[in-house]
Coordinates of C-alpha atoms in Angstrom, one line a residue:
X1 CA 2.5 104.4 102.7
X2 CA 0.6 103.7 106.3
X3 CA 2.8 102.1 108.5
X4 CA 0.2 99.2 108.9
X5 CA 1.1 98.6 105.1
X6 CA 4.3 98.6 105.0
X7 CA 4.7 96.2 108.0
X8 CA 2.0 93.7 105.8
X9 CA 4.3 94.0 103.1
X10 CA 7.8 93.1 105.4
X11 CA 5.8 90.3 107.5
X12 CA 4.2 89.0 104.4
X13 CA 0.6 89.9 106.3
X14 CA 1.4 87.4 109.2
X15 CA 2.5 88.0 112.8
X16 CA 6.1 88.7 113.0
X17 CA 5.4 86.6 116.3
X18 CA 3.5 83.7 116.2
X19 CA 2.6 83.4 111.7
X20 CA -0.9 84.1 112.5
X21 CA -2.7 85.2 109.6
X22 CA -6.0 87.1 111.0
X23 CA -6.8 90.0 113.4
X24 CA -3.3 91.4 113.1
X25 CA -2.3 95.2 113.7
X26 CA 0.7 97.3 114.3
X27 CA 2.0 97.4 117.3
X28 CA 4.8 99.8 118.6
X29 CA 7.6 98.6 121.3
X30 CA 8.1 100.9 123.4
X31 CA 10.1 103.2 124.1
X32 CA 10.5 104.5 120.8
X33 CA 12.8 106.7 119.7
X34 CA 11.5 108.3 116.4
X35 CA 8.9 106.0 115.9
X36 CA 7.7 104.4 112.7
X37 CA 8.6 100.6 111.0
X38 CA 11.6 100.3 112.7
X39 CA 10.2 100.2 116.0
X40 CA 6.7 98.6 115.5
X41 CA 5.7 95.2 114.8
X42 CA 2.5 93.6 112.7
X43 CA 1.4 91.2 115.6
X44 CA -1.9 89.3 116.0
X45 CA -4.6 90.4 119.3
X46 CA -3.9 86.9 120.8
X47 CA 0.0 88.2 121.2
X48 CA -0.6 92.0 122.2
X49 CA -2.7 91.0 124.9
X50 CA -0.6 89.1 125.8
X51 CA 2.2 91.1 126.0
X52 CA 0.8 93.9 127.7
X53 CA -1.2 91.6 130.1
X54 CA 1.1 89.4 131.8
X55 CA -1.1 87.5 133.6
X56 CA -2.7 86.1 130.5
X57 CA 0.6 84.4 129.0
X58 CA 0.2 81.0 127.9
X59 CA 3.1 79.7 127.4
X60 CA 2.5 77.1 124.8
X61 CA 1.3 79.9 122.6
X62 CA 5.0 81.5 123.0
X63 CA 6.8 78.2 121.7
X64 CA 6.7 80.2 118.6
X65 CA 9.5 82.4 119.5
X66 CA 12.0 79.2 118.8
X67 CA 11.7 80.4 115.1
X68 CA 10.1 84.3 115.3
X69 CA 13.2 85.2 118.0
X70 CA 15.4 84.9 114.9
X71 CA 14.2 87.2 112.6
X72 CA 16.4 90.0 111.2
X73 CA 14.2 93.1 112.5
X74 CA 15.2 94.5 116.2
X75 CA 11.7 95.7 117.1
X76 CA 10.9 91.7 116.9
X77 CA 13.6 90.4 118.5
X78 CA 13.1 93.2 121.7
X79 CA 9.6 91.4 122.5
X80 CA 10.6 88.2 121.5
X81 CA 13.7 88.7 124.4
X82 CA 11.4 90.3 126.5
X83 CA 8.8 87.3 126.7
X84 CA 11.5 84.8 126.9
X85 CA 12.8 86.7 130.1
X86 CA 8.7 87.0 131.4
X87 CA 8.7 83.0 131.1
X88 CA 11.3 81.9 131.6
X89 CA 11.0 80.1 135.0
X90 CA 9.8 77.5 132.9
X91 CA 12.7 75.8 131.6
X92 CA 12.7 76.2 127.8
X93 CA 11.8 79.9 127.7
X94 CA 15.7 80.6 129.4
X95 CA 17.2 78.0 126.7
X96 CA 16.0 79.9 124.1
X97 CA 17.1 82.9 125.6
X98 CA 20.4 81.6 126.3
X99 CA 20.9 81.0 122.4
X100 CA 19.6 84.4 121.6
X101 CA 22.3 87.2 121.0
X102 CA 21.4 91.0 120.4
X103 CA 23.9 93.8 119.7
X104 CA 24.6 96.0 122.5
X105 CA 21.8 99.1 121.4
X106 CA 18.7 96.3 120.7
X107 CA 19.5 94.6 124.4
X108 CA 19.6 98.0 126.0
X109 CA 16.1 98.5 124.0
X110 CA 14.8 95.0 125.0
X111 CA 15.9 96.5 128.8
X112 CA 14.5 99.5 128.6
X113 CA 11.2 98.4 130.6
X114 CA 12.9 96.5 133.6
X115 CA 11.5 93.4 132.0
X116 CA 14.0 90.2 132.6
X117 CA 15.3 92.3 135.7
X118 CA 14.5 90.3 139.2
X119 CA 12.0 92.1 141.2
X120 CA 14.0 93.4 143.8
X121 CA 16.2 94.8 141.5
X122 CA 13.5 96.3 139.2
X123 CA 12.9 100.7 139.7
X124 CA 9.4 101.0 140.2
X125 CA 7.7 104.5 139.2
X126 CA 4.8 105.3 141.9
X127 CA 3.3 108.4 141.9
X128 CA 1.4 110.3 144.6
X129 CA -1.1 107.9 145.7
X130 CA 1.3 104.8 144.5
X131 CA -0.1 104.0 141.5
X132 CA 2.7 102.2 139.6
X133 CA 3.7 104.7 136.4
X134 CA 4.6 103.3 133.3
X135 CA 6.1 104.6 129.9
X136 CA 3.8 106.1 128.2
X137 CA 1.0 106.6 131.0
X138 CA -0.8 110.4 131.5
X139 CA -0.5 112.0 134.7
X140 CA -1.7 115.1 136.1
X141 CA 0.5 117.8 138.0
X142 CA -0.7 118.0 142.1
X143 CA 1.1 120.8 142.6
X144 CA 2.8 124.0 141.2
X145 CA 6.2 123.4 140.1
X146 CA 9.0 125.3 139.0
X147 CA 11.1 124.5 136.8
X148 CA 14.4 124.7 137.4
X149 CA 16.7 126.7 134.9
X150 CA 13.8 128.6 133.5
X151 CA 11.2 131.0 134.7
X152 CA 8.7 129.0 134.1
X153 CA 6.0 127.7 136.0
X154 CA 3.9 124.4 135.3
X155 CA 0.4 124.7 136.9
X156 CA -1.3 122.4 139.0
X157 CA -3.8 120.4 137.3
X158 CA -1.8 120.3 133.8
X159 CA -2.1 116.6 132.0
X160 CA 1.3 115.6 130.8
X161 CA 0.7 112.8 128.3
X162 CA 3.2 110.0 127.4
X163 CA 5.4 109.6 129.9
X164 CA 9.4 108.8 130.0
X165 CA 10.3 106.8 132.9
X166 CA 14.1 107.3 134.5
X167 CA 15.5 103.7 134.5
X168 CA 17.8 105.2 137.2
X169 CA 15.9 106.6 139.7
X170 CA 12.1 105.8 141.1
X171 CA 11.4 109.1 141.9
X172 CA 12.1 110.7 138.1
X173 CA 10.1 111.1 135.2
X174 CA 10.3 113.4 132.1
X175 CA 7.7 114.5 130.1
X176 CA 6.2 118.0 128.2
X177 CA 5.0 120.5 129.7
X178 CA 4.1 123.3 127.3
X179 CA 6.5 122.4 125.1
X180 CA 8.8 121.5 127.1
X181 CA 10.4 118.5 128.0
X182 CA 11.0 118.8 131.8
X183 CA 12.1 116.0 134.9
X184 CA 9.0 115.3 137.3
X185 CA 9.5 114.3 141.0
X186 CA 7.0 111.5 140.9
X187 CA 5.5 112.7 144.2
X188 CA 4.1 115.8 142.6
X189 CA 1.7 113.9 139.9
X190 CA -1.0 111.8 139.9
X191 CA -2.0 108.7 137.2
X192 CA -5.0 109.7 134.7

């Protein structure tokens, strides 16, 4: 069964976010682990936008987390934490978020993007030029690298798809590189 299917079938075909009932899709929080229903949600278009474009939250649309921020599936609850912590200059967003508890693996999830961190506390991935990176972006190799521990060589000009950022250090990232998964100084790449 598709994935789209079975999250209809958990959500009872509405938005695990806001109960709409039209134009609703999966959607997958990153970053993902294995993938698949446990780490995607059904949500409507009105919420992905929004989620992936901060600057087109409106916050009385997000006064639906009071009841969605409850619900038993992780992959939920990591965006419905992550939005409260987006908003929540605004008063009632940090109430909420003050109320909401996550075990210790779904709040190191809902973390995992630097979102609810303060800005100057935040890592920010730039590469070459200093186009911010994020997780799952494309880049391109400037450079001839070698990799450490093998005799391999990755090529200039080689795409490396679907990034990992290090949430330790700004100047890491992982991703594969003819099979295999290798560290990246971010200087060496460029965004696609």
């Amino acid at each position: 069964m598709s994935i789209e299917r079975e999250l209809n079938k958990r959500s009872g075909s509405k938005c695990e976010l806001c109960g709409a009932e039209e134009n609703l899709k999966a959607y997958q929080v990153l970053p993902t682990q294995k993938g698949g229903l446990d780490e995607s949600i059904l949500a409507c278009t009105t919420c992905i936008d929004q989620i992936e474009n901060p600057d087109n939250v409106d916050l009385n649309h997000w006064r639906c987390l009071n009841d969605s921020m409850w619900n038993e599936n992780a992959a939920v609850q990591v965006v419905a934490w992550r939005m409260l912590s987006r908003m929540r200059a605004a008063g009632w967003p940090q109430e909420l978020l003050d109320m909401l508890y996550l075990d210790e693996d779904t709040l190191a999830w809902a973390q995992a993007t630097g979102e609810g961190e303060e800005d100057e506390n935040k890592i920010t991935h730039r590469d070459s030029n200093g186009v911010i990176l994020e997780h799952g972006d494309s880049v391109v190799l400037i450079k001839d690298l070698k990799v450490k521990g093998s005799s391999m060589v990755a090529k200039q000009g080689t795409a490396v798809r679907n990034i990992r950022l290090d949430h330790e250090n700004a100047e890491y990232i992982e991703g594969k590189v003819d099979g295999q998964q290798i560290v990246i100084i971010t200087q060496y790449v460029k965004k696609i």
